[in-house]
Amino acid sequence: GNSVTQMEGPVTLSEEAFLTINCTYTATGYPSLFWYVQYPGEGLQLLLKATKADDKGSNKGFEATYRKETTSFHLEKGSVQVSDSAVYFCALIVTGGYNKLIFGAGTRLAVHP
Amino acid sequence: NAGVTQTPKFQVLKTGQSMTLQCAQDMNHEYMSWYRQDPGMGLRLIHYSVGAGITDQGEVPNGYNVSRSTTEDFPLRLLLAAPSQTSVYFCASSRDRGNEQYFGPGTRLTVT
């Protein structure tokens, strides 16, 4: 079946530290991959996406590269800020059929000054 | 352009009560979905719709009903609330298949 596995949190970092949140997937067909972010008390917002192998999605200093050979889509940021504290969800959509998003469990990030 | 709106933001129900969670979008999106978010489980799809008059079940549909009489609205009905339905509920919409989904702010439901 289709599934997403992401690293357990919480991840606690100091401001300006480097961030990596690991995400691997299992999918039939050719999925599109997404990172969503949920700030406290809010709904999910799309952070970035990639629709085919070797694509790099980027937004607000965050990046993730679609790696088909390792079935991964790791999220990275070179220098985190306190305002990046949130829960990050990796997700996929398998092309064909309804566009059902399949989510990972989420990783909570806490950034301290 | 309000995007996806949900009401209420918070709700407490007693076991056996029924209620409707409202969802509306003003982006003329054909695809709408309901998810529930539980700790450590990400979001799981309850029901979805690919257009007015068309709905289908997701992975956790039991205890919930939906209808889609207009493009804009997609209400979720809890028929006989149970404590297992305590969760945060999100409505989402997208322009078409495979595209970005836009989420509402969520409804936090507690069933006692």
PDB file of C-alpha atoms in Angstrom:
ATOM      1  CA  GLY A   1       0.000   0.000   0.000  1.00  0.00           C
ATOM      2  CA  ASN A   2       0.879   3.677   0.037  1.00  0.00           C
ATOM      3  CA  SER A   3       2.392   5.137   3.172  1.00  0.00           C
ATOM      4  CA  VAL A   4       4.623   7.879   4.537  1.00  0.00           C
ATOM      5  CA  THR A   5       7.088   7.524   7.392  1.00  0.00           C
ATOM      6  CA  GLN A   6       8.695  10.543   8.987  1.00  0.00           C
ATOM      7  CA  MET A   7      11.030  10.939  11.909  1.00  0.00           C
ATOM      8  CA  GLU A   8       9.488  11.149  15.318  1.00  0.00           C
ATOM      9  CA  GLY A   9       9.663  14.359  17.219  1.00  0.00           C
ATOM     10  CA  PRO A  10       9.887  16.545  18.941  1.00  0.00           C
ATOM     11  CA  VAL A  11      12.918  18.075  17.322  1.00  0.00           C
ATOM     12  CA  THR A  12      14.415  20.813  19.486  1.00  0.00           C
ATOM     13  CA  LEU A  13      16.943  23.219  17.984  1.00  0.00           C
ATOM     14  CA  SER A  14      18.570  26.507  18.791  1.00  0.00           C
ATOM     15  CA  GLU A  15      17.976  29.460  16.519  1.00  0.00           C
ATOM     16  CA  GLU A  16      20.208  29.431  13.387  1.00  0.00           C
ATOM     17  CA  ALA A  17      20.798  25.675  13.621  1.00  0.00           C
ATOM     18  CA  PHE A  18      20.512  23.391  10.585  1.00  0.00           C
ATOM     19  CA  LEU A  19      17.296  21.418  10.271  1.00  0.00           C
ATOM     20  CA  THR A  20      16.662  18.035   8.696  1.00  0.00           C
ATOM     21  CA  ILE A  21      13.380  16.169   9.028  1.00  0.00           C
ATOM     22  CA  ASN A  22      13.493  12.773   7.369  1.00  0.00           C
ATOM     23  CA  CYS A  23      10.632  11.456   5.261  1.00  0.00           C
ATOM     24  CA  THR A  24      10.440   8.206   3.320  1.00  0.00           C
ATOM     25  CA  TYR A  25       7.528   6.844   1.364  1.00  0.00           C
ATOM     26  CA  THR A  26       6.070   3.715  -0.156  1.00  0.00           C
ATOM     27  CA  ALA A  27       3.850   4.159  -3.159  1.00  0.00           C
ATOM     28  CA  THR A  28       2.492   2.394  -6.186  1.00  0.00           C
ATOM     29  CA  GLY A  29       2.844   4.433  -9.319  1.00  0.00           C
ATOM     30  CA  TYR A  30       4.427   7.869  -9.377  1.00  0.00           C
ATOM     31  CA  PRO A  31       3.455  10.025  -6.414  1.00  0.00           C
ATOM     32  CA  SER A  32       3.629  13.760  -5.974  1.00  0.00           C
ATOM     33  CA  LEU A  33       5.247  14.677  -2.665  1.00  0.00           C
ATOM     34  CA  PHE A  34       4.402  17.506  -0.291  1.00  0.00           C
ATOM     35  CA  TRP A  35       5.480  19.107   2.934  1.00  0.00           C
ATOM     36  CA  TYR A  36       2.722  20.816   4.918  1.00  0.00           C
ATOM     37  CA  VAL A  37       3.259  22.964   8.015  1.00  0.00           C
ATOM     38  CA  GLN A  38       0.823  23.491  10.878  1.00  0.00           C
ATOM     39  CA  TYR A  39       1.427  26.456  13.161  1.00  0.00           C
ATOM     40  CA  PRO A  40      -0.126  26.340  16.641  1.00  0.00           C
ATOM     41  CA  GLY A  41      -3.909  26.625  16.525  1.00  0.00           C
ATOM     42  CA  GLU A  42      -4.054  26.787  12.729  1.00  0.00           C
ATOM     43  CA  GLY A  43      -4.842  24.536   9.798  1.00  0.00           C
ATOM     44  CA  LEU A  44      -2.279  23.014   7.483  1.00  0.00           C
ATOM     45  CA  GLN A  45      -0.507  25.115   4.872  1.00  0.00           C
ATOM     46  CA  LEU A  46       1.412  23.816   1.911  1.00  0.00           C
ATOM     47  CA  LEU A  47       5.116  24.509   2.430  1.00  0.00           C
ATOM     48  CA  LEU A  48       6.545  22.973  -0.739  1.00  0.00           C
ATOM     49  CA  LYS A  49       5.980  20.224  -3.251  1.00  0.00           C
ATOM     50  CA  ALA A  50       7.685  18.134  -5.927  1.00  0.00           C
ATOM     51  CA  THR A  51       5.887  16.233  -8.641  1.00  0.00           C
ATOM     52  CA  LYS A  52       8.602  14.078 -10.218  1.00  0.00           C
ATOM     53  CA  ALA A  53      11.932  12.465  -9.453  1.00  0.00           C
ATOM     54  CA  ASP A  54      14.875  14.847  -8.862  1.00  0.00           C
ATOM     55  CA  ASP A  55      12.560  17.864  -8.535  1.00  0.00           C
ATOM     56  CA  LYS A  56      13.497  20.203  -5.689  1.00  0.00           C
ATOM     57  CA  GLY A  57      10.728  22.047  -3.911  1.00  0.00           C
ATOM     58  CA  SER A  58      11.629  25.187  -1.996  1.00  0.00           C
ATOM     59  CA  ASN A  59       9.879  27.906  -0.018  1.00  0.00           C
ATOM     60  CA  LYS A  60      10.749  30.249   2.862  1.00  0.00           C
ATOM     61  CA  GLY A  61      14.282  28.833   3.046  1.00  0.00           C
ATOM     62  CA  PHE A  62      13.064  25.226   3.262  1.00  0.00           C
ATOM     63  CA  GLU A  63      14.049  22.690   0.605  1.00  0.00           C
ATOM     64  CA  ALA A  64      13.282  19.072  -0.197  1.00  0.00           C
ATOM     65  CA  THR A  65      14.415  16.926  -3.126  1.00  0.00           C
ATOM     66  CA  TYR A  66      12.343  14.071  -4.546  1.00  0.00           C
ATOM     67  CA  ARG A  67      14.682  11.048  -4.477  1.00  0.00           C
ATOM     68  CA  LYS A  68      13.131   8.128  -6.265  1.00  0.00           C
ATOM     69  CA  GLU A  69      16.121   5.819  -5.722  1.00  0.00           C
ATOM     70  CA  THR A  70      15.886   6.155  -1.950  1.00  0.00           C
ATOM     71  CA  THR A  71      12.105   6.885  -1.870  1.00  0.00           C
ATOM     72  CA  SER A  72      12.796   9.928   0.266  1.00  0.00           C
ATOM     73  CA  PHE A  73      11.773  13.575   0.509  1.00  0.00           C
ATOM     74  CA  HIS A  74      13.752  14.987   3.431  1.00  0.00           C
ATOM     75  CA  LEU A  75      13.021  18.552   4.561  1.00  0.00           C
ATOM     76  CA  GLU A  76      15.996  20.852   5.199  1.00  0.00           C
ATOM     77  CA  LYS A  77      16.609  24.424   6.250  1.00  0.00           C
ATOM     78  CA  GLY A  78      20.007  25.985   6.716  1.00  0.00           C
ATOM     79  CA  SER A  79      19.178  28.330   9.591  1.00  0.00           C
ATOM     80  CA  VAL A  80      15.961  27.947  11.564  1.00  0.00           C
ATOM     81  CA  GLN A  81      14.150  30.739  13.366  1.00  0.00           C
ATOM     82  CA  VAL A  82      11.892  30.727  16.394  1.00  0.00           C
ATOM     83  CA  SER A  83       9.001  31.439  14.026  1.00  0.00           C
ATOM     84  CA  ASP A  84       9.593  28.060  12.322  1.00  0.00           C
ATOM     85  CA  SER A  85       8.313  26.265  15.430  1.00  0.00           C
ATOM     86  CA  ALA A  86       5.413  24.171  14.146  1.00  0.00           C
ATOM     87  CA  VAL A  87       4.398  20.642  13.201  1.00  0.00           C
ATOM     88  CA  TYR A  88       5.620  19.487   9.792  1.00  0.00           C
ATOM     89  CA  PHE A  89       3.805  16.819   7.785  1.00  0.00           C
ATOM     90  CA  CYS A  90       5.175  14.902   4.844  1.00  0.00           C
ATOM     91  CA  ALA A  91       2.476  13.680   2.446  1.00  0.00           C
ATOM     92  CA  LEU A  92       1.985  12.081  -0.930  1.00  0.00           C
ATOM     93  CA  ILE A  93      -0.661  11.841  -3.612  1.00  0.00           C
ATOM     94  CA  VAL A  94      -0.637   8.901  -5.967  1.00  0.00           C
ATOM     95  CA  THR A  95      -1.618   9.896  -9.472  1.00  0.00           C
ATOM     96  CA  GLY A  96      -4.771   8.357 -10.820  1.00  0.00           C
ATOM     97  CA  GLY A  97      -7.975   8.065  -8.867  1.00  0.00           C
ATOM     98  CA  TYR A  98      -8.997  10.642  -6.311  1.00  0.00           C
ATOM     99  CA  ASN A  99      -6.262  12.939  -5.027  1.00  0.00           C
ATOM    100  CA  LYS A 100      -6.229  11.515  -1.531  1.00  0.00           C
ATOM    101  CA  LEU A 101      -3.395  12.917   0.540  1.00  0.00           C
ATOM    102  CA  ILE A 102      -1.589  10.292   2.585  1.00  0.00           C
ATOM    103  CA  PHE A 103       0.135  11.880   5.561  1.00  0.00           C
ATOM    104  CA  GLY A 104       2.971  10.959   7.810  1.00  0.00           C
ATOM    105  CA  ALA A 105       2.413  11.254  11.547  1.00  0.00           C
ATOM    106  CA  GLY A 106       3.954  14.721  11.727  1.00  0.00           C
ATOM    107  CA  THR A 107       7.136  16.031  13.371  1.00  0.00           C
ATOM    108  CA  ARG A 108       6.975  18.783  15.936  1.00  0.00           C
ATOM    109  CA  LEU A 109       9.802  21.320  15.723  1.00  0.00           C
ATOM    110  CA  ALA A 110      10.622  23.625  18.615  1.00  0.00           C
ATOM    111  CA  VAL A 111      13.200  26.362  18.022  1.00  0.00           C
ATOM    112  CA  HIS A 112      14.626  28.202  21.016  1.00  0.00           C
ATOM    113  CA  PRO A 113      16.352  31.610  21.005  1.00  0.00           C
TER     114      PRO A 113
ATOM    115  CA  ASN B   1     -11.348  35.600  -0.878  1.00  0.00           C
ATOM    116  CA  ALA B   2     -11.825  33.760   2.406  1.00  0.00           C
ATOM    117  CA  GLY B   3     -10.464  30.397   1.205  1.00  0.00           C
ATOM    118  CA  VAL B   4     -11.802  27.452   3.227  1.00  0.00           C
ATOM    119  CA  THR B   5     -13.907  28.293   6.272  1.00  0.00           C
ATOM    120  CA  GLN B   6     -15.127  25.942   8.989  1.00  0.00           C
ATOM    121  CA  THR B   7     -17.607  26.351  11.805  1.00  0.00           C
ATOM    122  CA  PRO B   8     -17.668  25.929  14.709  1.00  0.00           C
ATOM    123  CA  LYS B   9     -14.069  26.202  15.945  1.00  0.00           C
ATOM    124  CA  PHE B  10     -14.822  24.244  19.110  1.00  0.00           C
ATOM    125  CA  GLN B  11     -17.636  21.913  20.099  1.00  0.00           C
ATOM    126  CA  VAL B  12     -18.405  19.655  23.039  1.00  0.00           C
ATOM    127  CA  LEU B  13     -20.990  16.907  22.586  1.00  0.00           C
ATOM    128  CA  LYS B  14     -22.391  14.220  24.808  1.00  0.00           C
ATOM    129  CA  THR B  15     -22.338  10.616  23.643  1.00  0.00           C
ATOM    130  CA  GLY B  16     -25.296   9.937  21.365  1.00  0.00           C
ATOM    131  CA  GLN B  17     -25.851  13.520  20.265  1.00  0.00           C
ATOM    132  CA  SER B  18     -25.662  14.525  16.628  1.00  0.00           C
ATOM    133  CA  MET B  19     -24.272  17.609  14.945  1.00  0.00           C
ATOM    134  CA  THR B  20     -23.076  19.020  11.643  1.00  0.00           C
ATOM    135  CA  LEU B  21     -19.655  20.505  11.008  1.00  0.00           C
ATOM    136  CA  GLN B  22     -19.831  23.158   8.335  1.00  0.00           C
ATOM    137  CA  CYS B  23     -17.285  23.709   5.574  1.00  0.00           C
ATOM    138  CA  ALA B  24     -17.377  26.228   2.755  1.00  0.00           C
ATOM    139  CA  GLN B  25     -14.924  27.374   0.102  1.00  0.00           C
ATOM    140  CA  ASP B  26     -15.078  30.334  -2.252  1.00  0.00           C
ATOM    141  CA  MET B  27     -12.424  29.226  -4.749  1.00  0.00           C
ATOM    142  CA  ASN B  28     -14.790  27.273  -7.026  1.00  0.00           C
ATOM    143  CA  HIS B  29     -12.882  24.063  -6.292  1.00  0.00           C
ATOM    144  CA  GLU B  30     -14.404  20.799  -7.421  1.00  0.00           C
ATOM    145  CA  TYR B  31     -12.581  18.567  -4.936  1.00  0.00           C
ATOM    146  CA  MET B  32     -13.379  18.738  -1.223  1.00  0.00           C
ATOM    147  CA  SER B  33     -12.387  16.440   1.629  1.00  0.00           C
ATOM    148  CA  TRP B  34     -12.811  15.892   5.330  1.00  0.00           C
ATOM    149  CA  TYR B  35      -9.904  14.699   7.461  1.00  0.00           C
ATOM    150  CA  ARG B  36      -9.535  13.975  11.129  1.00  0.00           C
ATOM    151  CA  GLN B  37      -6.309  14.592  12.990  1.00  0.00           C
ATOM    152  CA  ASP B  38      -5.381  12.445  15.949  1.00  0.00           C
ATOM    153  CA  PRO B  39      -2.133  12.561  17.937  1.00  0.00           C
ATOM    154  CA  GLY B  40       0.642  10.517  16.350  1.00  0.00           C
ATOM    155  CA  MET B  41      -1.486   9.513  13.360  1.00  0.00           C
ATOM    156  CA  GLY B  42      -1.281  12.414  10.969  1.00  0.00           C
ATOM    157  CA  LEU B  43      -4.494  13.168   9.104  1.00  0.00           C
ATOM    158  CA  ARG B  44      -6.877  10.485   7.901  1.00  0.00           C
ATOM    159  CA  LEU B  45      -9.449  10.898   5.167  1.00  0.00           C
ATOM    160  CA  ILE B  46     -13.084  10.526   6.242  1.00  0.00           C
ATOM    161  CA  HIS B  47     -15.092  11.381   3.121  1.00  0.00           C
ATOM    162  CA  TYR B  48     -14.456  13.254  -0.076  1.00  0.00           C
ATOM    163  CA  SER B  49     -16.299  14.764  -3.020  1.00  0.00           C
ATOM    164  CA  VAL B  50     -15.214  15.280  -6.621  1.00  0.00           C
ATOM    165  CA  GLY B  51     -18.065  17.647  -7.422  1.00  0.00           C
ATOM    166  CA  ALA B  52     -21.595  18.657  -6.519  1.00  0.00           C
ATOM    167  CA  GLY B  53     -23.756  15.588  -6.015  1.00  0.00           C
ATOM    168  CA  ILE B  54     -20.794  13.170  -5.865  1.00  0.00           C
ATOM    169  CA  THR B  55     -19.329  11.865  -2.622  1.00  0.00           C
ATOM    170  CA  ASP B  56     -17.376   8.803  -1.575  1.00  0.00           C
ATOM    171  CA  GLN B  57     -15.837   7.216   1.491  1.00  0.00           C
ATOM    172  CA  GLY B  58     -12.279   7.648   2.628  1.00  0.00           C
ATOM    173  CA  GLU B  59     -10.381   5.418   5.026  1.00  0.00           C
ATOM    174  CA  VAL B  60     -12.357   6.143   8.241  1.00  0.00           C
ATOM    175  CA  PRO B  61     -15.980   6.847   7.190  1.00  0.00           C
ATOM    176  CA  ASN B  62     -17.899   5.007   9.908  1.00  0.00           C
ATOM    177  CA  GLY B  63     -20.119   7.255  12.013  1.00  0.00           C
ATOM    178  CA  TYR B  64     -20.054  10.145   9.538  1.00  0.00           C
ATOM    179  CA  ASN B  65     -22.257  11.263   6.652  1.00  0.00           C
ATOM    180  CA  VAL B  66     -21.658  13.883   3.982  1.00  0.00           C
ATOM    181  CA  SER B  67     -23.544  15.505   1.147  1.00  0.00           C
ATOM    182  CA  ARG B  68     -22.539  17.994  -1.556  1.00  0.00           C
ATOM    183  CA  SER B  69     -25.505  19.921  -2.886  1.00  0.00           C
ATOM    184  CA  THR B  70     -23.421  22.898  -4.050  1.00  0.00           C
ATOM    185  CA  THR B  71     -19.838  23.418  -5.182  1.00  0.00           C
ATOM    186  CA  GLU B  72     -19.180  25.688  -2.203  1.00  0.00           C
ATOM    187  CA  ASP B  73     -20.426  23.645   0.751  1.00  0.00           C
ATOM    188  CA  PHE B  74     -19.475  20.238   2.119  1.00  0.00           C
ATOM    189  CA  PRO B  75     -20.969  19.586   5.581  1.00  0.00           C
ATOM    190  CA  LEU B  76     -19.951  16.624   7.736  1.00  0.00           C
ATOM    191  CA  ARG B  77     -22.627  15.049   9.927  1.00  0.00           C
ATOM    192  CA  LEU B  78     -21.985  13.035  13.052  1.00  0.00           C
ATOM    193  CA  LEU B  79     -25.019  10.832  13.562  1.00  0.00           C
ATOM    194  CA  LEU B  80     -24.522   9.383  17.057  1.00  0.00           C
ATOM    195  CA  ALA B  81     -21.435  10.938  18.601  1.00  0.00           C
ATOM    196  CA  ALA B  82     -19.018   8.619  20.386  1.00  0.00           C
ATOM    197  CA  PRO B  83     -15.915   9.385  22.486  1.00  0.00           C
ATOM    198  CA  SER B  84     -13.797   7.814  19.698  1.00  0.00           C
ATOM    199  CA  GLN B  85     -14.815  10.752  17.510  1.00  0.00           C
ATOM    200  CA  THR B  86     -13.007  13.217  19.754  1.00  0.00           C
ATOM    201  CA  SER B  87     -10.559  14.764  17.315  1.00  0.00           C
ATOM    202  CA  VAL B  88      -9.678  17.821  15.280  1.00  0.00           C
ATOM    203  CA  TYR B  89     -11.516  17.912  11.962  1.00  0.00           C
ATOM    204  CA  PHE B  90     -10.158  19.616   8.865  1.00  0.00           C
ATOM    205  CA  CYS B  91     -11.906  20.379   5.632  1.00  0.00           C
ATOM    206  CA  ALA B  92      -9.819  20.833   2.484  1.00  0.00           C
ATOM    207  CA  SER B  93     -10.415  21.724  -1.134  1.00  0.00           C
ATOM    208  CA  SER B  94      -8.423  21.602  -4.341  1.00  0.00           C
ATOM    209  CA  ARG B  95      -8.872  22.738  -7.900  1.00  0.00           C
ATOM    210  CA  ASP B  96      -8.342  19.344  -9.417  1.00  0.00           C
ATOM    211  CA  ARG B  97      -6.790  15.948  -8.969  1.00  0.00           C
ATOM    212  CA  GLY B  98      -3.195  15.884  -7.789  1.00  0.00           C
ATOM    213  CA  ASN B  99      -3.018  19.559  -6.921  1.00  0.00           C
ATOM    214  CA  GLU B 100      -2.383  21.438  -3.724  1.00  0.00           C
ATOM    215  CA  GLN B 101      -5.111  21.106  -1.120  1.00  0.00           C
ATOM    216  CA  TYR B 102      -6.166  24.165   0.870  1.00  0.00           C
ATOM    217  CA  PHE B 103      -7.144  23.502   4.459  1.00  0.00           C
ATOM    218  CA  GLY B 104      -9.602  25.215   6.734  1.00  0.00           C
ATOM    219  CA  PRO B 105      -8.643  26.234  10.297  1.00  0.00           C
ATOM    220  CA  GLY B 106     -10.200  23.123  11.841  1.00  0.00           C
ATOM    221  CA  THR B 107     -12.910  22.213  14.333  1.00  0.00           C
ATOM    222  CA  ARG B 108     -11.871  20.768  17.679  1.00  0.00           C
ATOM    223  CA  LEU B 109     -14.551  18.314  18.802  1.00  0.00           C
ATOM    224  CA  THR B 110     -14.769  16.678  22.204  1.00  0.00           C
ATOM    225  CA  VAL B 111     -17.302  13.914  22.876  1.00  0.00           C
ATOM    226  CA  THR B 112     -17.863  13.115  26.540  1.00  0.00           C
TER     227      THR B 112
END
